[in-house]
């Protein structure tokens, strides 16, 4: 028997290209935390993520371990519970395994029945949504899509299996410690390497992106999508670090250098996004478009490299 549950509290969804950030922020706000997109992106580290596939497919901004982001969510004031079956043999075209689906539904019903929204990946790859109810074999959701239609359970698709992120209990927050963690985590993410040979993570991702363009293998749709996601992320990084400075925390000089560098990276990737159609088909072959994109990416790479050096300096000095 299908046990129907609906959230009673309001979920206000503010759209963002980085839909994990938008979805988590909507849940935290519904759970009475005074946070916004910048807080979530900066504290979790998503603002500092750069992950690029060998042919720049759209998977880059979401195809990394989401566990990297959870300590920052906890620092914002909620515990986290993440379920992902890790069924890596399952493709996007295959339905979710019945055992996985059964557990997923039990988790969603429990959390929503306790009036706590959850984040779901698998409703429309590669985007995240907020689940606000389960009824009649469908999931009720809020997302980047205004008036998101109910999601039939049989239509869930997710390579590797779906992901549910819940926020069961309040967590104690030490704001100064949270800011220090965020800066150190940002530096770590920029120097982190991908365990998957098909992707580059952190600063080397720029060179993987440039190489795909020069070899005329970069997927046009993925290129435009990644440009928009990472331009937004650099903007979140700049604003978050400025807020840390405004709060009077951390080593002043290196953090100011990081803010200036992220302003330059955001500008370069913003220009790239504006010149890169999305959605788009095929691969990028036009020599002028490739040369222009490579110039923007090289400018963003050099700026973010300076930001990474400044953040590493700030992390080392922040005791």
Short mmCIF file of N, CA and C in Angstrom, two decimals, residues 55-230:
data_model
loop_
_atom_site.label_atom_id
_atom_site.label_comp_id
_atom_site.label_asym_id
_atom_site.label_seq_id
_atom_site.Cartn_x
_atom_site.Cartn_y
_atom_site.Cartn_z
N UNK A 55 35.77 14.87 -22.50
CA UNK A 55 35.20 15.58 -23.65
C UNK A 55 34.24 16.68 -23.19
N UNK A 56 34.37 17.11 -21.95
CA UNK A 56 33.57 18.20 -21.37
C UNK A 56 32.07 17.90 -21.49
N UNK A 57 31.68 16.69 -21.13
CA UNK A 57 30.25 16.37 -21.13
C UNK A 57 29.60 17.06 -19.92
N UNK A 58 28.26 17.14 -19.88
CA UNK A 58 27.60 17.89 -18.81
C UNK A 58 27.74 17.29 -17.41
N UNK A 59 28.35 16.11 -17.31
CA UNK A 59 28.43 15.44 -16.01
C UNK A 59 29.39 16.12 -15.04
N UNK A 60 30.32 16.91 -15.55
CA UNK A 60 31.39 17.45 -14.72
C UNK A 60 30.95 18.09 -13.40
N UNK A 61 30.00 19.01 -13.42
CA UNK A 61 29.63 19.71 -12.18
C UNK A 61 28.97 18.84 -11.12
N UNK A 62 28.56 17.60 -11.47
CA UNK A 62 27.94 16.74 -10.47
C UNK A 62 28.64 15.40 -10.30
N UNK A 63 29.55 15.02 -11.18
CA UNK A 63 30.17 13.69 -11.16
C UNK A 63 31.40 13.66 -10.26
N UNK A 64 31.19 13.91 -8.99
CA UNK A 64 32.27 13.80 -8.01
C UNK A 64 31.64 13.37 -6.69
N UNK A 65 32.45 13.01 -5.73
CA UNK A 65 31.96 12.48 -4.46
C UNK A 65 31.24 13.57 -3.67
N UNK A 66 29.91 13.46 -3.52
CA UNK A 66 29.18 14.50 -2.77
C UNK A 66 29.51 14.50 -1.29
N UNK A 67 30.14 13.42 -0.82
CA UNK A 67 30.56 13.40 0.58
C UNK A 67 31.56 14.49 0.91
N UNK A 68 32.26 14.99 -0.10
CA UNK A 68 33.21 16.09 0.11
C UNK A 68 32.51 17.34 0.64
N UNK A 69 31.22 17.46 0.39
CA UNK A 69 30.49 18.69 0.71
C UNK A 69 29.80 18.67 2.06
N UNK A 70 29.65 17.49 2.65
CA UNK A 70 28.75 17.36 3.80
C UNK A 70 29.25 17.99 5.10
N UNK A 71 30.56 17.95 5.42
CA UNK A 71 30.98 18.63 6.65
C UNK A 71 30.63 20.12 6.66
N UNK A 72 30.68 20.76 5.50
CA UNK A 72 30.32 22.17 5.44
C UNK A 72 28.85 22.41 5.68
N UNK A 73 28.00 21.48 5.23
CA UNK A 73 26.56 21.58 5.51
C UNK A 73 26.32 21.46 7.02
N UNK A 74 27.02 20.53 7.64
CA UNK A 74 26.90 20.37 9.09
C UNK A 74 27.34 21.63 9.82
N UNK A 75 28.37 22.29 9.29
CA UNK A 75 28.84 23.53 9.90
C UNK A 75 27.80 24.65 9.80
N UNK A 76 26.89 24.53 8.84
CA UNK A 76 25.82 25.52 8.72
C UNK A 76 24.70 25.29 9.73
N UNK A 77 24.64 24.07 10.31
CA UNK A 77 23.67 23.89 11.37
C UNK A 77 22.74 22.71 11.29
N UNK A 78 22.99 21.75 10.35
CA UNK A 78 22.16 20.53 10.31
C UNK A 78 23.06 19.31 10.13
N UNK A 79 22.67 18.23 10.78
CA UNK A 79 23.33 16.95 10.50
C UNK A 79 22.93 16.50 9.09
N UNK A 80 23.68 15.55 8.55
CA UNK A 80 23.40 15.06 7.20
C UNK A 80 23.32 13.53 7.22
N UNK A 81 22.46 13.01 6.37
CA UNK A 81 22.34 11.57 6.16
C UNK A 81 22.24 11.37 4.66
N UNK A 82 23.23 10.70 4.09
CA UNK A 82 23.29 10.55 2.63
C UNK A 82 23.17 9.07 2.26
N UNK A 83 22.22 8.76 1.38
CA UNK A 83 22.06 7.40 0.88
C UNK A 83 22.35 7.39 -0.62
N UNK A 84 23.32 6.55 -1.00
CA UNK A 84 23.59 6.32 -2.42
C UNK A 84 24.04 4.88 -2.58
N UNK A 85 23.33 4.07 -3.36
CA UNK A 85 23.66 2.66 -3.42
C UNK A 85 24.99 2.35 -4.09
N UNK A 86 25.48 3.24 -4.95
CA UNK A 86 26.77 2.99 -5.60
C UNK A 86 26.73 1.82 -6.56
N UNK A 87 25.63 1.68 -7.28
CA UNK A 87 25.47 0.61 -8.26
C UNK A 87 26.05 1.08 -9.59
N UNK A 88 27.36 1.05 -9.68
CA UNK A 88 28.03 1.69 -10.81
C UNK A 88 27.87 0.95 -12.13
N UNK A 89 27.31 -0.27 -12.09
CA UNK A 89 27.06 -0.99 -13.34
C UNK A 89 25.76 -0.55 -14.01
N UNK A 90 24.97 0.26 -13.29
CA UNK A 90 23.65 0.65 -13.79
C UNK A 90 23.77 1.95 -14.59
N UNK A 91 23.24 1.95 -15.80
CA UNK A 91 23.32 3.12 -16.67
C UNK A 91 22.14 4.05 -16.42
N UNK A 92 22.19 5.22 -17.06
CA UNK A 92 21.11 6.20 -16.93
C UNK A 92 19.81 5.68 -17.52
N UNK A 93 19.90 4.75 -18.47
CA UNK A 93 18.69 4.25 -19.14
C UNK A 93 17.96 3.20 -18.30
N UNK A 94 18.62 2.61 -17.33
CA UNK A 94 18.02 1.54 -16.55
C UNK A 94 17.24 2.09 -15.35
N UNK A 95 16.15 1.43 -15.02
CA UNK A 95 15.36 1.82 -13.85
C UNK A 95 16.13 1.51 -12.57
N UNK A 96 15.75 2.18 -11.49
CA UNK A 96 16.40 1.96 -10.20
C UNK A 96 16.10 0.55 -9.72
N UNK A 97 17.12 -0.11 -9.16
CA UNK A 97 16.96 -1.44 -8.60
C UNK A 97 15.84 -1.45 -7.55
N UNK A 98 14.94 -2.45 -7.55
CA UNK A 98 13.80 -2.47 -6.61
C UNK A 98 14.22 -2.38 -5.15
N UNK A 99 15.31 -3.05 -4.76
CA UNK A 99 15.76 -2.98 -3.36
C UNK A 99 16.19 -1.57 -3.00
N UNK A 100 16.90 -0.93 -3.90
CA UNK A 100 17.33 0.45 -3.66
C UNK A 100 16.11 1.37 -3.57
N UNK A 101 15.17 1.16 -4.47
CA UNK A 101 13.98 2.01 -4.50
C UNK A 101 13.17 1.86 -3.21
N UNK A 102 13.08 0.64 -2.71
CA UNK A 102 12.34 0.39 -1.47
C UNK A 102 12.98 1.16 -0.31
N UNK A 103 14.29 1.08 -0.18
CA UNK A 103 14.96 1.79 0.91
C UNK A 103 14.83 3.29 0.73
N UNK A 104 15.00 3.76 -0.50
CA UNK A 104 14.89 5.19 -0.80
C UNK A 104 13.52 5.72 -0.37
N UNK A 105 12.47 4.98 -0.71
CA UNK A 105 11.11 5.42 -0.35
C UNK A 105 10.90 5.42 1.16
N UNK A 106 11.43 4.40 1.84
CA UNK A 106 11.30 4.37 3.29
C UNK A 106 11.98 5.58 3.92
N UNK A 107 13.16 5.92 3.40
CA UNK A 107 13.90 7.07 3.92
C UNK A 107 13.13 8.37 3.66
N UNK A 108 12.63 8.53 2.44
CA UNK A 108 11.89 9.74 2.10
C UNK A 108 10.62 9.87 2.93
N UNK A 109 9.89 8.78 3.08
CA UNK A 109 8.65 8.83 3.87
C UNK A 109 8.93 9.18 5.33
N UNK A 110 10.01 8.61 5.87
CA UNK A 110 10.34 8.91 7.26
C UNK A 110 10.67 10.37 7.45
N UNK A 111 11.52 10.90 6.57
CA UNK A 111 11.97 12.28 6.72
C UNK A 111 10.84 13.27 6.44
N UNK A 112 10.11 13.06 5.38
CA UNK A 112 9.02 13.98 5.05
C UNK A 112 7.89 13.85 6.07
N UNK A 113 7.68 12.64 6.57
CA UNK A 113 6.69 12.46 7.62
C UNK A 113 7.06 13.22 8.88
N UNK A 114 8.37 13.45 9.10
CA UNK A 114 8.84 14.25 10.23
C UNK A 114 8.95 15.73 9.84
N UNK A 115 8.40 16.07 8.67
CA UNK A 115 8.37 17.46 8.17
C UNK A 115 9.75 18.00 7.82
N UNK A 116 10.59 17.11 7.28
CA UNK A 116 11.93 17.52 6.85
C UNK A 116 12.09 17.22 5.35
N UNK A 117 12.31 18.23 4.52
CA UNK A 117 12.51 17.99 3.09
C UNK A 117 13.83 17.29 2.84
N UNK A 118 13.95 16.66 1.69
CA UNK A 118 15.17 15.95 1.30
C UNK A 118 15.60 16.39 -0.09
N UNK A 119 16.88 16.20 -0.37
CA UNK A 119 17.43 16.45 -1.70
C UNK A 119 17.54 15.10 -2.43
N UNK A 120 17.19 15.12 -3.71
CA UNK A 120 17.25 13.90 -4.53
C UNK A 120 18.02 14.15 -5.81
N UNK A 121 18.90 13.20 -6.15
CA UNK A 121 19.54 13.17 -7.47
C UNK A 121 19.07 11.90 -8.16
N UNK A 122 18.60 12.05 -9.40
CA UNK A 122 18.09 10.90 -10.13
C UNK A 122 16.75 11.18 -10.78
N UNK A 123 16.17 12.35 -10.47
CA UNK A 123 14.89 12.70 -11.09
C UNK A 123 15.10 13.18 -12.52
N UNK A 124 16.14 13.95 -12.73
CA UNK A 124 16.47 14.44 -14.06
C UNK A 124 17.97 14.72 -14.10
N UNK A 125 18.75 13.72 -14.49
CA UNK A 125 20.20 13.83 -14.51
C UNK A 125 20.61 14.96 -15.44
N UNK A 126 21.54 15.86 -15.07
CA UNK A 126 22.38 15.78 -13.87
C UNK A 126 21.93 16.70 -12.74
N UNK A 127 20.64 17.02 -12.66
CA UNK A 127 20.20 18.03 -11.70
C UNK A 127 19.63 17.42 -10.41
N UNK A 128 19.71 18.21 -9.34
CA UNK A 128 19.14 17.85 -8.04
C UNK A 128 17.79 18.55 -7.87
N UNK A 129 16.91 17.91 -7.08
CA UNK A 129 15.60 18.50 -6.75
C UNK A 129 15.36 18.34 -5.26
N UNK A 130 14.36 19.06 -4.74
CA UNK A 130 13.91 18.91 -3.36
C UNK A 130 12.63 18.08 -3.36
N UNK A 131 12.62 17.00 -2.60
CA UNK A 131 11.42 16.17 -2.49
C UNK A 131 10.59 16.67 -1.32
N UNK A 132 9.31 16.94 -1.60
CA UNK A 132 8.40 17.48 -0.58
C UNK A 132 7.23 16.55 -0.28
N UNK A 133 7.15 15.41 -0.99
CA UNK A 133 6.05 14.50 -0.73
C UNK A 133 6.18 13.21 -1.52
N UNK A 134 5.48 12.18 -1.05
CA UNK A 134 5.39 10.89 -1.75
C UNK A 134 3.93 10.48 -1.74
N UNK A 135 3.35 10.31 -2.92
CA UNK A 135 1.96 9.86 -2.97
C UNK A 135 1.62 9.31 -4.35
N UNK A 136 0.77 8.31 -4.37
CA UNK A 136 0.27 7.71 -5.62
C UNK A 136 1.41 7.27 -6.54
N UNK A 137 2.47 6.70 -5.95
CA UNK A 137 3.57 6.22 -6.77
C UNK A 137 4.39 7.31 -7.41
N UNK A 138 4.31 8.52 -6.85
CA UNK A 138 5.06 9.64 -7.42
C UNK A 138 5.74 10.45 -6.31
N UNK A 139 6.80 11.15 -6.68
CA UNK A 139 7.48 12.06 -5.77
C UNK A 139 7.06 13.48 -6.11
N UNK A 140 6.69 14.26 -5.10
CA UNK A 140 6.42 15.67 -5.29
C UNK A 140 7.71 16.43 -5.07
N UNK A 141 7.98 17.41 -5.92
CA UNK A 141 9.30 18.03 -5.88
C UNK A 141 9.24 19.52 -6.19
N UNK A 142 10.24 20.22 -5.70
CA UNK A 142 10.53 21.61 -6.08
C UNK A 142 11.90 21.62 -6.74
N UNK A 143 12.04 22.46 -7.78
CA UNK A 143 13.31 22.47 -8.48
C UNK A 143 13.47 23.75 -9.28
N UNK A 144 14.53 23.76 -10.09
CA UNK A 144 14.81 24.85 -11.03
C UNK A 144 13.67 25.02 -12.03
N UNK A 145 12.87 23.98 -12.21
CA UNK A 145 11.75 24.01 -13.15
C UNK A 145 10.50 24.46 -12.42
N UNK A 146 9.99 25.61 -12.77
CA UNK A 146 8.80 26.16 -12.11
C UNK A 146 7.65 25.18 -12.22
N UNK A 147 6.99 24.92 -11.06
CA UNK A 147 5.88 23.98 -11.07
C UNK A 147 6.31 22.58 -11.49
N UNK A 148 7.41 22.10 -10.88
CA UNK A 148 7.97 20.80 -11.25
C UNK A 148 6.88 19.72 -11.17
N UNK A 149 6.65 19.00 -12.27
CA UNK A 149 5.59 17.97 -12.24
C UNK A 149 5.98 16.82 -11.32
N UNK A 150 5.00 16.11 -10.76
CA UNK A 150 5.32 14.93 -9.94
C UNK A 150 6.17 13.94 -10.74
N UNK A 151 7.05 13.24 -10.03
CA UNK A 151 8.00 12.33 -10.67
C UNK A 151 7.55 10.89 -10.43
N UNK A 152 7.08 10.18 -11.45
CA UNK A 152 6.72 8.77 -11.26
C UNK A 152 7.95 7.97 -10.83
N UNK A 153 7.76 7.10 -9.86
CA UNK A 153 8.89 6.33 -9.34
C UNK A 153 9.55 5.50 -10.43
N UNK A 154 8.77 5.04 -11.38
CA UNK A 154 9.34 4.25 -12.46
C UNK A 154 10.21 5.05 -13.41
N UNK A 155 10.18 6.39 -13.29
CA UNK A 155 10.98 7.23 -14.19
C UNK A 155 12.27 7.72 -13.55
N UNK A 156 12.55 7.30 -12.32
CA UNK A 156 13.83 7.67 -11.72
C UNK A 156 14.96 7.01 -12.49
N UNK A 157 15.93 7.80 -12.88
CA UNK A 157 17.08 7.30 -13.62
C UNK A 157 18.33 7.95 -13.06
N UNK A 158 19.34 7.13 -12.79
CA UNK A 158 20.57 7.69 -12.24
C UNK A 158 21.71 6.69 -12.41
N UNK A 159 22.71 7.01 -13.23
CA UNK A 159 23.86 6.12 -13.30
C UNK A 159 24.53 6.04 -11.93
N UNK A 160 24.77 4.80 -11.48
CA UNK A 160 25.31 4.62 -10.13
C UNK A 160 24.25 4.56 -9.08
N UNK A 161 22.99 4.75 -9.46
CA UNK A 161 21.90 4.73 -8.49
C UNK A 161 21.57 6.12 -8.00
N UNK A 162 20.37 6.32 -7.46
CA UNK A 162 19.95 7.64 -7.00
C UNK A 162 20.66 8.03 -5.71
N UNK A 163 20.53 9.31 -5.37
CA UNK A 163 21.10 9.82 -4.12
C UNK A 163 20.02 10.57 -3.37
N UNK A 164 19.93 10.31 -2.07
CA UNK A 164 19.05 11.08 -1.19
C UNK A 164 19.90 11.71 -0.09
N UNK A 165 19.70 12.98 0.13
CA UNK A 165 20.39 13.70 1.20
C UNK A 165 19.35 14.25 2.15
N UNK A 166 19.43 13.83 3.40
CA UNK A 166 18.49 14.27 4.44
C UNK A 166 19.24 15.06 5.51
N UNK A 167 18.47 15.79 6.30
CA UNK A 167 19.03 16.69 7.32
C UNK A 167 18.29 16.44 8.64
N UNK A 168 18.58 15.31 9.31
CA UNK A 168 17.70 14.84 10.39
C UNK A 168 17.64 15.69 11.64
N UNK A 169 18.76 16.26 12.08
CA UNK A 169 18.79 16.92 13.39
C UNK A 169 19.58 18.21 13.33
N UNK A 170 19.32 19.13 14.27
CA UNK A 170 20.16 20.34 14.35
C UNK A 170 21.60 19.97 14.72
N UNK A 171 22.53 20.80 14.27
CA UNK A 171 23.94 20.63 14.62
C UNK A 171 24.45 21.93 15.22
N UNK A 172 25.33 21.81 16.19
CA UNK A 172 25.90 23.00 16.80
C UNK A 172 26.85 23.69 15.83
N UNK A 173 26.83 25.00 15.86
CA UNK A 173 27.63 25.78 14.93
C UNK A 173 28.60 26.67 15.71
N UNK A 174 29.86 26.63 15.32
CA UNK A 174 30.86 27.58 15.82
C UNK A 174 31.30 28.40 14.62
N UNK A 175 30.74 29.61 14.43
CA UNK A 175 30.97 30.35 13.19
C UNK A 175 32.45 30.55 12.83
N UNK A 176 33.28 30.87 13.81
CA UNK A 176 34.69 31.07 13.50
C UNK A 176 35.36 29.81 13.01
N UNK A 177 35.05 28.69 13.66
CA UNK A 177 35.60 27.40 13.23
C UNK A 177 35.08 27.04 11.85
N UNK A 178 33.80 27.32 11.59
CA UNK A 178 33.21 27.00 10.28
C UNK A 178 33.90 27.78 9.17
N UNK A 179 34.18 29.06 9.39
CA UNK A 179 34.86 29.85 8.35
C UNK A 179 36.27 29.33 8.11
N UNK A 180 36.97 28.99 9.18
CA UNK A 180 38.33 28.46 9.02
C UNK A 180 38.30 27.15 8.24
N UNK A 181 37.35 26.27 8.59
CA UNK A 181 37.22 25.02 7.86
C UNK A 181 36.95 25.28 6.38
N UNK A 182 36.05 26.21 6.08
CA UNK A 182 35.67 26.47 4.70
C UNK A 182 36.87 26.92 3.87
N UNK A 183 37.71 27.78 4.43
CA UNK A 183 38.88 28.26 3.70
C UNK A 183 39.88 27.13 3.48
N UNK A 184 40.11 26.33 4.51
CA UNK A 184 41.04 25.21 4.36
C UNK A 184 40.50 24.18 3.37
N UNK A 185 39.19 23.94 3.44
CA UNK A 185 38.57 22.98 2.54
C UNK A 185 38.64 23.47 1.09
N UNK A 186 38.45 24.77 0.90
CA UNK A 186 38.55 25.34 -0.45
C UNK A 186 39.93 25.10 -1.04
N UNK A 187 40.97 25.36 -0.25
CA UNK A 187 42.34 25.12 -0.74
C UNK A 187 42.54 23.64 -1.07
N UNK A 188 42.02 22.78 -0.22
CA UNK A 188 42.14 21.33 -0.46
C UNK A 188 41.47 20.93 -1.78
N UNK A 189 40.28 21.45 -2.02
CA UNK A 189 39.55 21.08 -3.24
C UNK A 189 40.28 21.54 -4.49
N UNK A 190 40.89 22.69 -4.44
CA UNK A 190 41.57 23.20 -5.63
C UNK A 190 42.81 22.39 -5.98
N UNK A 191 43.42 21.77 -4.97
CA UNK A 191 44.61 20.95 -5.22
C UNK A 191 44.30 19.45 -5.24
N UNK A 192 43.05 19.09 -5.03
CA UNK A 192 42.66 17.69 -5.02
C UNK A 192 42.73 17.10 -6.43
N UNK A 193 43.00 15.79 -6.52
CA UNK A 193 43.04 15.12 -7.81
C UNK A 193 41.88 14.14 -7.92
N UNK A 194 41.42 13.92 -9.14
CA UNK A 194 40.29 13.02 -9.37
C UNK A 194 40.76 11.56 -9.32
N UNK A 195 39.98 10.68 -8.68
CA UNK A 195 40.31 9.25 -8.72
C UNK A 195 39.89 8.60 -10.04
N UNK A 196 39.11 9.32 -10.86
CA UNK A 196 38.61 8.79 -12.12
C UNK A 196 39.45 9.34 -13.27
N UNK A 197 40.09 8.46 -14.06
CA UNK A 197 40.96 8.95 -15.14
C UNK A 197 40.22 9.71 -16.24
N UNK A 198 38.89 9.59 -16.30
CA UNK A 198 38.14 10.31 -17.31
C UNK A 198 37.89 11.77 -16.94
N UNK A 199 38.21 12.13 -15.70
CA UNK A 199 37.97 13.49 -15.23
C UNK A 199 39.26 14.08 -14.66
N UNK A 200 39.34 15.39 -14.70
CA UNK A 200 40.33 16.12 -13.90
C UNK A 200 39.58 17.01 -12.93
N UNK A 201 40.09 17.09 -11.71
CA UNK A 201 39.45 17.83 -10.63
C UNK A 201 40.40 18.93 -10.17
N UNK A 202 39.84 20.07 -9.75
CA UNK A 202 40.67 21.16 -9.27
C UNK A 202 41.35 21.90 -10.41
N UNK A 203 42.47 22.51 -10.12
CA UNK A 203 43.14 23.35 -11.12
C UNK A 203 43.48 22.62 -12.42
N UNK A 204 43.92 21.34 -12.41
CA UNK A 204 44.21 20.66 -13.68
C UNK A 204 43.01 20.53 -14.60
N UNK A 205 41.80 20.70 -14.07
CA UNK A 205 40.61 20.57 -14.91
C UNK A 205 40.60 21.61 -16.03
N UNK A 206 41.18 22.77 -15.78
CA UNK A 206 41.25 23.78 -16.85
C UNK A 206 42.04 23.24 -18.04
N UNK A 207 43.15 22.59 -17.78
CA UNK A 207 43.97 22.08 -18.89
C UNK A 207 43.27 20.95 -19.63
N UNK A 208 42.50 20.12 -18.90
CA UNK A 208 41.72 19.07 -19.57
C UNK A 208 40.67 19.70 -20.49
N UNK A 209 40.05 20.75 -20.04
CA UNK A 209 39.04 21.46 -20.82
C UNK A 209 39.66 22.07 -22.06
N UNK A 210 40.79 22.74 -21.90
CA UNK A 210 41.48 23.37 -23.02
C UNK A 210 41.93 22.31 -24.03
N UNK A 211 42.44 21.17 -23.55
CA UNK A 211 42.88 20.10 -24.45
C UNK A 211 41.72 19.55 -25.27
N UNK A 212 40.54 19.41 -24.65
CA UNK A 212 39.38 18.91 -25.39
C UNK A 212 38.98 19.89 -26.49
N UNK A 213 39.03 21.18 -26.19
CA UNK A 213 38.72 22.17 -27.21
C UNK A 213 39.72 22.11 -28.36
N UNK A 214 40.98 22.06 -28.05
CA UNK A 214 42.02 22.06 -29.10
C UNK A 214 41.99 20.80 -29.96
N UNK A 215 41.54 19.69 -29.37
CA UNK A 215 41.45 18.44 -30.14
C UNK A 215 40.10 18.30 -30.84
N UNK A 216 39.23 19.32 -30.71
CA UNK A 216 37.91 19.34 -31.32
C UNK A 216 37.04 18.16 -30.87
N UNK A 217 37.17 17.81 -29.59
CA UNK A 217 36.34 16.75 -29.02
C UNK A 217 35.40 17.28 -27.94
N UNK A 218 35.46 18.57 -27.64
CA UNK A 218 34.62 19.13 -26.58
C UNK A 218 33.16 19.16 -27.01
N UNK A 219 32.29 18.56 -26.21
CA UNK A 219 30.86 18.53 -26.48
C UNK A 219 30.29 19.93 -26.27
N UNK A 220 29.60 20.45 -27.29
CA UNK A 220 29.12 21.83 -27.23
C UNK A 220 28.17 22.06 -26.07
N UNK A 221 27.22 21.13 -25.87
CA UNK A 221 26.26 21.30 -24.78
C UNK A 221 26.92 21.26 -23.42
N UNK A 222 27.84 20.32 -23.23
CA UNK A 222 28.55 20.22 -21.97
C UNK A 222 29.43 21.42 -21.72
N UNK A 223 30.06 21.91 -22.78
CA UNK A 223 30.91 23.10 -22.69
C UNK A 223 30.10 24.31 -22.20
N UNK A 224 28.94 24.53 -22.81
CA UNK A 224 28.11 25.66 -22.41
C UNK A 224 27.57 25.51 -21.01
N UNK A 225 27.20 24.27 -20.65
CA UNK A 225 26.67 24.01 -19.31
C UNK A 225 27.75 24.22 -18.25
N UNK A 226 28.92 23.65 -18.48
CA UNK A 226 30.01 23.79 -17.51
C UNK A 226 30.43 25.25 -17.36
N UNK A 227 30.47 25.98 -18.47
CA UNK A 227 30.84 27.40 -18.39
C UNK A 227 29.89 28.15 -17.48
N UNK A 228 28.60 27.88 -17.60
CA UNK A 228 27.61 28.57 -16.77
C UNK A 228 27.71 28.15 -15.30
N UNK A 229 27.85 26.84 -15.08
CA UNK A 229 27.94 26.35 -13.69
C UNK A 229 29.18 26.90 -12.99
N UNK A 230 30.32 26.86 -13.68
CA UNK A 230 31.56 27.25 -13.01
C UNK A 230 31.71 28.76 -12.92
#
